[in-house]
Coordinates of C-alpha atoms in Angstrom, one line a residue:
M26 CA 127.8 184.2 46.3
L27 CA 130.6 185.6 48.3
R28 CA 128.2 189.0 48.7
E29 CA 125.3 187.0 49.7
S30 CA 127.3 184.4 52.1
L31 CA 128.1 188.1 54.0
Y32 CA 124.7 188.9 54.1
V33 CA 123.5 185.8 55.7
L34 CA 126.7 186.2 58.1
R35 CA 125.6 190.0 59.1
A36 CA 122.0 188.8 59.9
Y37 CA 123.5 185.9 62.3
S38 CA 125.6 188.6 63.9
F39 CA 122.9 191.2 64.6
K40 CA 120.4 188.5 65.6
N41 CA 122.8 187.0 68.4
K42 CA 124.5 190.5 69.4
I43 CA 128.3 189.3 68.2
N44 CA 130.8 191.4 66.1
L45 CA 132.1 189.7 63.4
R46 CA 135.8 190.5 61.5
V47 CA 136.0 189.1 57.9
G48 CA 138.7 189.1 55.4
F49 CA 138.9 187.3 51.8
C50 CA 141.0 185.3 49.5
S51 CA 141.2 183.8 46.3
A52 CA 142.8 180.4 45.7
D53 CA 143.2 181.3 42.2
D54 CA 145.7 184.3 43.2
K55 CA 149.0 183.7 44.4
N56 CA 149.4 187.1 45.8
D57 CA 151.5 186.6 49.1
G58 CA 150.0 189.5 51.0
G59 CA 147.9 188.4 54.2
P60 CA 143.9 189.5 54.4
V61 CA 142.8 192.6 56.7
F62 CA 140.0 191.8 58.7
F63 CA 137.4 194.4 59.0
D64 CA 134.0 194.7 61.1
L65 CA 131.5 193.2 59.1
D66 CA 128.7 195.8 60.8
T67 CA 131.0 198.8 59.0
F68 CA 132.0 196.6 56.0
S69 CA 129.6 197.4 52.8
P70 CA 129.5 194.5 50.4
A71 CA 126.8 196.3 48.3
G72 CA 128.7 198.8 47.8
S73 CA 131.9 197.6 46.4
S74 CA 132.3 196.6 42.8
Y75 CA 134.9 193.8 43.9
F76 CA 136.1 192.1 47.0
P77 CA 139.5 192.9 48.1
I78 CA 141.1 189.8 47.9
S79 CA 144.5 188.3 49.0
G80 CA 146.2 185.2 47.7
L81 CA 146.5 181.8 49.0
D82 CA 150.2 182.5 49.7
G83 CA 149.4 185.3 51.8
L84 CA 146.6 183.2 53.2
E85 CA 149.3 180.5 54.2
S86 CA 151.5 183.2 55.3
Y87 CA 148.9 184.5 57.9
F88 CA 148.6 181.2 59.5
K89 CA 152.1 180.7 60.1
G90 CA 152.3 184.2 61.5
L91 CA 149.0 183.3 63.8
D92 CA 150.6 180.0 65.0
S93 CA 153.9 181.7 65.9
Y94 CA 152.1 184.5 67.7
L95 CA 150.3 182.5 69.5
E96 CA 152.9 180.1 71.2
N97 CA 153.4 183.0 73.6
F98 CA 149.5 182.2 74.8
Q99 CA 149.6 178.5 75.6
E100 CA 146.3 179.0 77.9
A101 CA 144.7 180.7 74.6
K102 CA 146.4 178.9 71.8
K103 CA 143.4 176.1 71.0
Y104 CA 140.5 178.8 71.6
A105 CA 141.7 181.6 68.8
A106 CA 141.2 179.9 65.6
P107 CA 139.6 182.0 62.9
L108 CA 136.3 180.4 61.2
T109 CA 136.7 179.8 57.8
M110 CA 134.2 179.2 54.8
I111 CA 135.1 177.8 51.6
L112 CA 133.2 178.3 48.9
C113 CA 133.9 176.1 45.8
D114 CA 133.1 174.4 42.7
S115 CA 134.2 171.2 43.7
C116 CA 134.7 168.7 46.5
E117 CA 138.3 168.5 45.2
N118 CA 139.1 171.7 45.1
A119 CA 138.0 172.2 48.5
K120 CA 140.2 169.3 49.7
N121 CA 143.0 170.9 48.0
I122 CA 142.6 174.2 49.8
S123 CA 142.6 172.1 53.5
A124 CA 145.9 170.1 52.3
A125 CA 147.3 173.5 51.7
L126 CA 146.7 174.5 55.4
A127 CA 146.1 171.7 57.3
D128 CA 149.7 171.6 58.9
F129 CA 148.5 175.2 60.3
S130 CA 147.2 174.6 63.6
S131 CA 145.2 177.7 63.9
F132 CA 143.4 176.5 60.6
S133 CA 143.4 172.8 61.6
S134 CA 141.5 173.5 65.2
G135 CA 139.2 175.8 63.9
V136 CA 135.5 175.7 62.3
C137 CA 135.3 174.8 58.8
I138 CA 132.3 175.3 56.4
V139 CA 132.4 174.2 53.0
A140 CA 129.5 175.0 50.0
Q141 CA 129.1 174.7 46.6
E142 CA 127.9 177.8 44.7
T143 CA 124.9 175.9 43.0
D144 CA 124.0 175.0 47.0
F145 CA 123.7 178.4 48.1
Q146 CA 120.3 178.2 49.4
N147 CA 121.5 176.0 52.2
L148 CA 124.3 177.7 53.1
P149 CA 122.3 180.3 55.5
K150 CA 121.3 177.0 57.2
A151 CA 124.5 175.8 57.3
I152 CA 126.1 178.6 58.8
S153 CA 123.4 179.2 61.7
Q154 CA 123.8 175.7 62.6
N155 CA 127.3 175.3 62.9
L156 CA 127.8 179.0 64.3
K157 CA 125.4 178.5 67.4
P158 CA 127.1 175.8 69.4
W159 CA 130.5 178.0 68.5
H160 CA 129.8 181.1 69.9
L161 CA 127.1 180.7 72.5
V162 CA 128.6 178.6 75.2
R163 CA 131.6 180.9 75.3
K164 CA 130.4 184.1 76.0
S165 CA 131.8 185.0 78.8
R166 CA 135.4 183.5 78.1
K167 CA 137.9 185.8 77.7
S168 CA 141.4 185.0 76.3
D169 CA 144.6 186.1 76.7
V170 CA 145.0 186.9 73.2
K171 CA 144.3 190.5 72.1
S172 CA 143.0 191.6 68.6
E173 CA 145.3 192.8 66.4
S174 CA 146.0 193.3 62.6
A175 CA 146.8 190.3 60.6
G176 CA 148.7 192.4 57.7
K177 CA 148.5 195.0 55.2
F178 CA 145.7 194.6 52.5
K179 CA 146.4 194.0 49.1
S180 CA 143.6 193.5 46.4
G181 CA 143.5 190.7 43.9
K182 CA 140.8 189.8 41.0
N183 CA 138.1 188.0 42.0
S184 CA 137.6 184.7 41.5
K185 CA 134.5 182.9 39.9
K186 CA 135.3 179.8 40.8
V187 CA 136.7 179.7 44.5
F188 CA 136.9 182.0 47.3
L189 CA 138.3 181.1 51.2
V190 CA 136.7 183.2 53.8
A191 CA 138.4 183.7 57.0
L192 CA 136.5 185.3 59.9
L193 CA 137.6 186.3 63.3
C194 CA 134.9 186.4 66.0
T195 CA 135.6 189.0 68.7
L196 CA 132.9 188.9 72.1
F197 CA 133.8 192.0 74.6
G198 CA 137.0 192.6 73.0
A199 CA 138.5 189.4 73.1
F200 CA 138.8 186.1 70.6
C201 CA 135.9 183.9 70.5
V202 CA 137.3 180.7 70.8
S203 CA 136.4 177.6 68.8
G204 CA 138.5 174.3 69.1
I205 CA 135.7 172.4 66.9
I206 CA 135.7 171.8 63.4
F207 CA 132.7 172.0 60.9
A208 CA 133.4 170.4 57.4
V209 CA 130.0 170.3 55.8
N210 CA 129.3 169.5 52.0
L211 CA 126.0 171.0 51.1
I212 CA 125.4 169.4 48.0
G213 CA 121.9 167.5 47.6
N214 CA 121.6 168.8 51.1
K215 CA 123.8 166.2 52.8
R216 CA 126.2 166.3 55.3
T217 CA 129.5 165.1 54.0
E218 CA 133.3 165.1 55.6
I219 CA 135.5 166.9 53.9
F220 CA 138.6 166.8 56.5
D221 CA 138.2 165.9 60.2
N222 CA 141.7 165.6 62.0
R223 CA 139.8 165.7 65.4
Q224 CA 140.4 162.9 68.2
F225 CA 137.4 161.6 70.0
V226 CA 137.0 159.9 73.5
K227 CA 134.2 158.3 75.3
V228 CA 133.3 158.6 78.8
S229 CA 133.9 155.2 80.5
T230 CA 133.8 154.8 84.2
G231 CA 132.7 151.1 84.6
N232 CA 130.4 151.9 87.1
G233 CA 127.9 154.5 85.8
D234 CA 129.6 157.0 87.6
R235 CA 129.3 160.7 85.7
L236 CA 132.3 162.9 84.7
I237 CA 132.1 166.7 85.7
M238 CA 133.1 168.9 83.1
R239 CA 134.7 171.9 85.0
A240 CA 135.7 175.1 83.5
S241 CA 139.2 174.9 84.8
D242 CA 141.9 172.2 85.5
S243 CA 140.7 172.4 89.3
E244 CA 137.9 171.0 91.9
D245 CA 137.1 174.4 92.4
G246 CA 136.6 175.4 88.6
Y247 CA 133.0 176.1 87.6
E248 CA 130.8 173.3 87.0
I249 CA 129.6 173.2 83.3
I250 CA 128.0 169.9 82.4
R251 CA 127.9 166.5 83.8
L252 CA 128.9 163.5 81.0
Y253 CA 127.0 160.4 81.2
E254 CA 128.4 157.0 80.9
D255 CA 129.4 156.5 77.0
E256 CA 129.0 160.1 76.1
V257 CA 131.5 161.1 73.6
A258 CA 133.6 164.3 73.0
V259 CA 136.6 165.9 71.5
L260 CA 140.0 165.4 72.9
L261 CA 142.2 168.5 73.0
D262 CA 145.0 167.8 75.6
W263 CA 145.5 164.7 77.5
G264 CA 146.7 165.2 80.7
E265 CA 147.3 162.6 83.7
V266 CA 145.3 164.5 86.2
W267 CA 143.0 166.9 83.9
T268 CA 142.3 166.2 80.4
E269 CA 140.8 169.1 78.1
I270 CA 137.6 168.2 76.0
E271 CA 135.4 169.8 73.4
Y272 CA 131.4 168.6 74.0
H273 CA 129.4 170.0 71.5
G274 CA 130.6 173.4 71.3
L275 CA 131.1 173.3 75.4
H276 CA 134.8 173.7 76.2
G277 CA 136.5 172.4 79.7
F278 CA 138.2 169.8 81.9
V279 CA 137.3 166.4 83.1
H280 CA 139.0 164.0 85.4
T281 CA 141.3 161.6 83.5
G282 CA 140.9 159.1 85.8
P283 CA 143.5 156.2 87.0
L284 CA 146.4 155.9 84.5
D285 CA 145.9 152.5 84.3
S286 CA 142.3 152.4 83.4
P287 CA 141.6 155.9 82.5
W288 CA 138.0 157.4 82.3
L289 CA 138.3 158.4 79.0
I290 CA 138.7 155.9 75.9
P291 CA 139.4 156.4 72.2
A292 CA 135.9 156.6 70.5
E293 CA 134.8 157.2 66.5
K294 CA 133.6 160.2 65.2
E295 CA 130.3 158.3 64.3
E296 CA 129.5 158.0 67.9
Y297 CA 129.8 161.9 68.5
E298 CA 126.1 162.7 68.5
I299 CA 124.0 163.4 71.5
S300 CA 122.0 160.4 71.7
N301 CA 121.3 159.9 75.4
P302 CA 118.1 161.2 76.7
Q303 CA 119.5 162.4 80.4
A304 CA 122.3 164.0 78.3
M305 CA 120.1 165.5 75.8
C306 CA 118.4 167.4 78.8
S307 CA 121.4 168.2 80.5
Y308 CA 122.5 170.0 77.3
G309 CA 119.4 171.3 76.7
K310 CA 119.6 172.9 80.6
V311 CA 123.2 174.4 79.8
L312 CA 121.8 175.7 76.7
F313 CA 118.8 177.7 77.9
A314 CA 120.8 178.8 80.9
S315 CA 123.6 180.4 78.5
G316 CA 120.6 182.3 76.6
D317 CA 120.2 179.8 73.7
H318 CA 116.3 179.3 75.0
E319 CA 115.5 177.9 71.2
G320 CA 118.2 175.4 71.3
G321 CA 117.8 174.4 75.0
I322 CA 113.6 174.1 74.0
E323 CA 114.9 171.8 71.2
Y324 CA 117.3 169.4 73.0
T325 CA 114.8 169.2 75.8
E326 CA 111.6 168.3 73.7
M327 CA 113.8 165.7 72.3
A328 CA 114.5 164.2 75.6
A329 CA 110.9 164.4 76.6
K330 CA 109.7 162.4 73.6
W331 CA 111.6 159.5 75.7
N332 CA 109.4 160.1 78.3
L333 CA 112.5 161.5 80.7
L334 CA 110.1 163.2 83.6
E335 CA 112.8 165.9 84.3
A336 CA 112.7 166.8 80.9
K337 CA 108.8 167.1 80.3
W338 CA 109.5 169.5 83.8
N339 CA 112.3 171.7 82.3
L340 CA 110.1 171.9 79.3
F341 CA 107.1 173.2 81.2
R342 CA 109.2 176.0 83.0
Y343 CA 111.1 176.5 79.9
R344 CA 108.1 177.7 77.8
Q345 CA 106.9 179.5 81.1
L346 CA 109.8 181.6 81.5
V347 CA 110.2 182.4 77.5
G348 CA 106.2 182.9 76.8
S349 CA 104.3 181.4 74.0
E350 CA 101.2 182.2 72.1
N351 CA 100.0 178.5 72.5
N352 CA 101.1 178.2 76.1
S353 CA 97.6 179.3 77.4
F354 CA 97.1 178.7 81.4
E355 CA 94.9 175.7 80.1
N356 CA 97.0 174.0 77.9
E357 CA 100.0 174.4 80.5
F358 CA 97.5 172.8 83.3
F359 CA 96.6 169.8 81.0
E360 CA 100.4 169.6 80.1
L361 CA 100.8 168.8 83.6
E362 CA 98.1 166.6 84.5
D363 CA 99.1 164.5 81.3
I364 CA 102.7 163.9 83.7
I365 CA 101.2 163.4 86.8
E366 CA 98.1 161.2 85.5
F367 CA 100.7 159.3 83.3
T368 CA 100.3 155.3 83.9
G369 CA 103.7 154.2 82.0
D370 CA 107.1 153.8 82.5
F371 CA 109.1 157.2 82.6
Y372 CA 112.7 156.8 81.4
E373 CA 114.2 157.1 85.0
D374 CA 111.5 154.0 85.6
R375 CA 113.9 151.9 83.1
L376 CA 117.0 153.3 84.6
E377 CA 116.5 152.3 87.9
K378 CA 115.5 148.9 86.8
Y379 CA 118.8 148.5 85.0
Y380 CA 120.8 150.1 87.8
G381 CA 119.1 147.8 90.0
L382 CA 120.2 144.5 87.8
K383 CA 123.6 146.0 87.6
A384 CA 123.8 146.0 91.4
E385 CA 122.8 142.3 91.5
E386 CA 125.3 141.5 89.1
A387 CA 128.3 143.3 90.6
T388 CA 126.9 141.9 94.1
L389 CA 127.2 138.3 92.8
A390 CA 130.7 138.8 91.1
G391 CA 131.8 140.4 94.5
E392 CA 132.5 143.6 93.4
K393 CA 130.9 145.8 96.7
S394 CA 131.9 149.0 96.0
V395 CA 130.7 148.8 92.2
A396 CA 127.4 147.1 93.7
D397 CA 126.7 150.4 96.0
N398 CA 127.5 152.5 93.1
F399 CA 124.7 151.3 91.0
K400 CA 122.3 151.1 93.8
A401 CA 123.2 154.7 94.8
I402 CA 122.5 155.6 90.9
A403 CA 119.3 153.6 91.0
Y404 CA 118.2 155.6 94.4
N405 CA 119.3 158.7 93.1
L406 CA 116.9 158.0 89.8
A407 CA 113.8 157.2 92.4
N408 CA 114.4 160.0 94.6
G409 CA 114.7 162.4 91.5
K410 CA 111.8 161.1 90.2
K411 CA 109.6 161.7 93.4
S412 CA 111.4 165.1 93.6
T413 CA 109.6 166.1 89.9
L414 CA 106.4 165.0 90.6
R415 CA 106.4 166.5 94.0
L416 CA 107.2 169.7 91.5
V417 CA 104.4 168.8 89.4
A418 CA 101.5 168.1 91.8
K419 CA 102.1 171.3 93.7
E420 CA 102.2 173.2 91.0
L421 CA 98.7 171.4 90.0
S422 CA 97.4 172.1 93.1
E423 CA 98.1 175.9 93.2
R424 CA 96.5 176.2 89.7
C425 CA 93.4 174.8 90.6
N426 CA 90.3 176.6 92.0
D427 CA 88.1 173.5 92.8
I428 CA 88.5 173.1 96.3
E429 CA 88.5 169.3 95.9
R430 CA 90.8 169.0 93.0
K431 CA 93.3 171.4 94.8
A432 CA 93.3 169.1 97.9
K433 CA 93.5 165.9 95.3
Y434 CA 96.8 167.3 94.1
Y435 CA 98.4 168.6 97.3
A436 CA 97.9 165.4 98.6
R437 CA 99.7 163.3 95.8
A438 CA 102.7 166.3 96.6
I439 CA 102.5 164.8 100.0
D440 CA 102.8 161.5 98.9
F441 CA 106.0 162.2 96.9
G442 CA 107.4 163.7 100.1
L443 CA 106.1 167.4 100.3
E444 CA 106.1 168.6 103.8
G445 CA 102.7 170.1 103.6
D446 CA 101.7 173.6 104.9
E447 CA 100.1 172.9 108.3
N448 CA 97.5 175.8 107.5
L449 CA 96.6 175.0 103.9
M450 CA 95.9 171.7 105.3
L451 CA 93.6 172.6 108.1
E452 CA 92.0 174.5 105.5
F453 CA 91.5 171.5 103.3
A454 CA 90.1 170.0 106.3
R455 CA 87.8 172.6 107.1
K456 CA 86.4 173.4 103.6
L457 CA 86.0 169.9 102.3
D458 CA 83.8 169.2 105.9
P459 CA 83.1 171.8 108.0
G460 CA 82.1 169.5 110.8
Y461 CA 84.9 167.3 109.9
S462 CA 82.7 164.1 110.3
S463 CA 84.0 162.7 106.4
A464 CA 87.3 160.1 106.1
E465 CA 88.6 162.8 103.8
S466 CA 88.4 165.8 106.3
V467 CA 90.0 163.7 109.1
A468 CA 92.8 162.7 107.0
W469 CA 93.7 166.2 106.0
L470 CA 93.3 167.1 110.0
N471 CA 96.0 163.9 110.5
R472 CA 98.0 165.3 108.0
A473 CA 98.1 168.8 109.5
M474 CA 99.1 167.5 112.7
N475 CA 101.4 165.8 111.4
A476 CA 102.9 168.6 109.9
G477 CA 103.1 170.3 113.1
S478 CA 99.1 171.9 113.7
G479 CA 98.1 171.9 117.7
E480 CA 94.7 173.2 116.5
A481 CA 94.2 170.1 114.1
A482 CA 95.6 167.6 117.1
F483 CA 92.8 169.7 119.5
I484 CA 90.0 169.4 116.9
L485 CA 90.6 165.3 116.5
G486 CA 91.1 165.2 120.1
K487 CA 87.6 166.3 121.0
K488 CA 86.4 164.3 118.5
N489 CA 87.5 161.3 119.8
Y490 CA 86.2 162.0 123.5
V491 CA 83.5 160.5 125.0
P492 CA 82.7 161.3 128.2
G493 CA 83.0 158.5 131.0
K494 CA 84.7 156.1 128.7
N495 CA 88.3 155.3 128.1
N496 CA 89.9 158.3 126.2
S497 CA 93.3 157.4 125.6
A498 CA 93.1 158.1 121.9
A499 CA 91.6 161.6 122.5
L500 CA 94.5 162.3 125.1
G501 CA 97.1 161.6 122.6
Y502 CA 95.8 164.3 120.4
F503 CA 95.4 166.4 123.4
K504 CA 99.2 166.0 124.5
K505 CA 100.2 167.1 120.9
A506 CA 98.1 170.3 121.2
A507 CA 99.6 170.7 124.4
D508 CA 103.3 170.4 123.2
K509 CA 102.4 172.4 120.5
K510 CA 100.8 175.2 122.9
Y511 CA 97.9 175.4 121.0
G512 CA 95.0 176.8 122.8
G513 CA 96.6 178.6 125.9
A514 CA 95.1 176.4 128.9
A515 CA 92.4 174.4 127.0
S516 CA 95.0 171.4 125.8
P517 CA 97.1 171.2 129.4
Y518 CA 93.9 171.5 131.4
T519 CA 92.1 168.6 129.1
C520 CA 94.9 166.7 129.3
G521 CA 95.0 166.9 133.0
A522 CA 91.4 166.1 133.2
I523 CA 91.6 162.9 131.3
N524 CA 94.8 162.0 133.6
F525 CA 92.3 162.8 136.4
E526 CA 89.6 160.2 135.0
Q527 CA 92.2 157.5 134.7
K528 CA 93.5 158.2 138.3
N529 CA 97.1 159.1 136.6
Y530 CA 97.3 161.7 139.3
K531 CA 100.8 163.0 139.1
E532 CA 100.4 163.5 135.3
A533 CA 97.1 165.2 136.0
F534 CA 99.1 167.2 138.4
D535 CA 101.7 168.4 135.8
Y536 CA 99.4 169.7 133.4
F537 CA 96.9 171.5 135.7
L538 CA 100.4 173.0 136.6
A539 CA 101.1 173.7 132.6
A540 CA 98.0 175.5 132.3
E541 CA 98.1 177.6 134.9
K542 CA 101.4 179.0 133.5
T543 CA 99.4 179.9 130.3
K544 CA 97.7 183.2 132.7
D545 CA 95.2 183.5 129.6
G546 CA 92.3 184.0 131.9
S547 CA 90.1 181.4 130.3
Q548 CA 87.8 179.0 131.8
E549 CA 90.4 176.4 131.3
Y550 CA 92.4 178.3 133.2
Y551 CA 90.3 179.2 136.3
E552 CA 89.4 175.1 136.4
S553 CA 93.2 174.0 136.4
L554 CA 93.7 176.4 139.2
F555 CA 90.7 175.0 141.2
M556 CA 92.5 171.5 140.6
I557 CA 95.6 172.5 142.3
G558 CA 93.6 173.6 144.9
F559 CA 91.9 170.1 145.3
F560 CA 95.3 168.3 145.3
Y561 CA 97.0 170.5 147.9
D562 CA 93.5 170.3 150.2
P563 CA 94.2 168.8 153.3
L564 CA 90.6 167.3 153.5
Y565 CA 91.3 164.4 150.7
P566 CA 93.5 162.0 150.5
I567 CA 96.7 162.7 149.0
L568 CA 96.9 162.2 145.3
G569 CA 99.9 161.9 143.0
G570 CA 102.4 162.6 145.9
V571 CA 101.5 166.2 146.4
T572 CA 102.1 167.2 149.8
K573 CA 99.3 169.0 151.8
D574 CA 99.2 172.6 152.1
Y575 CA 96.1 174.5 153.8
D576 CA 97.3 178.1 153.0
T577 CA 98.1 177.1 149.6
A578 CA 94.6 175.5 148.7
L579 CA 92.7 178.1 150.1
K580 CA 95.0 180.4 147.7
Y581 CA 94.0 178.5 144.7
Y582 CA 90.3 178.2 145.8
D583 CA 90.1 181.9 146.4
I584 CA 91.5 182.6 143.2
T585 CA 88.8 180.7 141.3
R586 CA 85.7 181.7 143.6
G587 CA 83.4 183.3 141.2
K588 CA 84.7 181.8 138.2
V589 CA 84.4 177.9 139.0
A590 CA 80.8 176.7 140.5
E591 CA 82.4 174.9 142.9
A592 CA 85.0 177.3 144.1
D593 CA 82.7 179.1 146.8
A594 CA 82.1 175.6 148.2
A595 CA 85.6 174.5 148.4
Y596 CA 86.8 177.6 150.3
N597 CA 84.3 177.8 152.9
E598 CA 84.3 173.9 153.7
L599 CA 88.1 174.6 154.0
K600 CA 88.0 177.2 156.3
N601 CA 85.0 176.6 158.1
S602 CA 85.4 172.8 159.1
Y603 CA 89.2 172.8 161.2
S604 CA 91.9 175.0 162.0
Y605 CA 95.2 174.8 160.6
S606 CA 96.7 174.7 164.1
Y607 CA 94.4 171.4 165.2
Y608 CA 95.8 169.4 162.6
G609 CA 99.6 171.0 163.0
W610 CA 100.0 171.2 159.4

């Protein structure tokens, strides 16, 4: 059984690219020599007729020495404990071994896996389940404790009944920290506690706030995860400002809260599970980011079953990133459609209602700050839901080839707050109806205009312009086009022409001047110059407060000759009718 256990551990180490070091001890042997730890990848159990075994007394000496050694490394003290496997013939023997070593902190704060020889078939699964959260979240952590020999190795007779296997894991030359205990009895494939001296605490802010778990006891510490109200963690070290905790393999620090009303309260170990869908989603995100894609997807799937929208979207993205034979483009499309077309309540909807009611209760109780906090949580839930649906709708639109469906989902994305692309929306309007006569096409023109498209505004202006009628609506569109400087002189000229028709002469003159500044050489440019000349022409009444000027009017008329039909006649009329000196202008 011991040999087969090593094969399981070796397979696990290869798969997860970690380096395991292993030593052996027999509980039936009183040999006082401590275990020597070998690199598992170089140790060959298949080629050994016996395992080099030290005694239980020697193991006690080892843990005593490790405790003493770690006193010099206070920061790393809690994280250098080895993993221990007890392979036994009875639970009673396992308890006796645990009791013999329980006084040593480097043993009691470590990970322990207990298995009976007759249930070996369950051991591989137990090892994988317990080691995964132990090492993955600590890949990048480096301890001040350096790997050293644990003493000289002495061999002893291999016991047939009880073995204790102690392992030190090294990652990148530093101890892999543990900080959690796993006591697993695999009889009947059921989990039974052998020993567990951990203390548990529960998040209890009283106002729905999440506690930020950081990598160090500082506001500048890297944010690992946010713990929701009622989430349970393992207490490692209580502090007046920062408390050190372990959360399902994640190690970090959270604010303790006020001394008279701390944000962490005692909890039972039975509560130490992730049952909150939001917590499942957050934990899955951390696992996936750390490289544990399988674990990340597993927890996210659990959250998605609660109709947590964020989890459904994250699950789609994770599957895209890791790839899957079953994750075809068509399946992905249907998956997104199921999300966007869902007519029931998402988990976020239920939470939003819940916190809305909590806010009302707090308001009635006169607790304004608490009520405001609940309102903020409800608002953030609603806003987060819109943000996610916006991403889903946009993704669907990008995946559609059919222009009508493409436009449909893009419109949904805009409804959820997307700042649409003006050129794409103008394209929808044009492709859905080149004549811009359908209501849908006009709607896209308005969306494009509101997004800043001067061209869309100009098209809408032309659609609404009727000669001889009150064109105030058309003028509004042309003004927007002119503000965006769309079409060169065309937009300001048209604004000037409509204002002139409406006898708003000052505004008309200003728009004609704006058209002149474009210098684009278009017909509208020359029409604007002609109208400027008309405003200066002393043969006509003063309009818009523009001072008459013979030379200026003649200059503008002259520029537009051959460009504007009326220009020649106006030029000749002004030049030949009266002399400049006669009027004294």
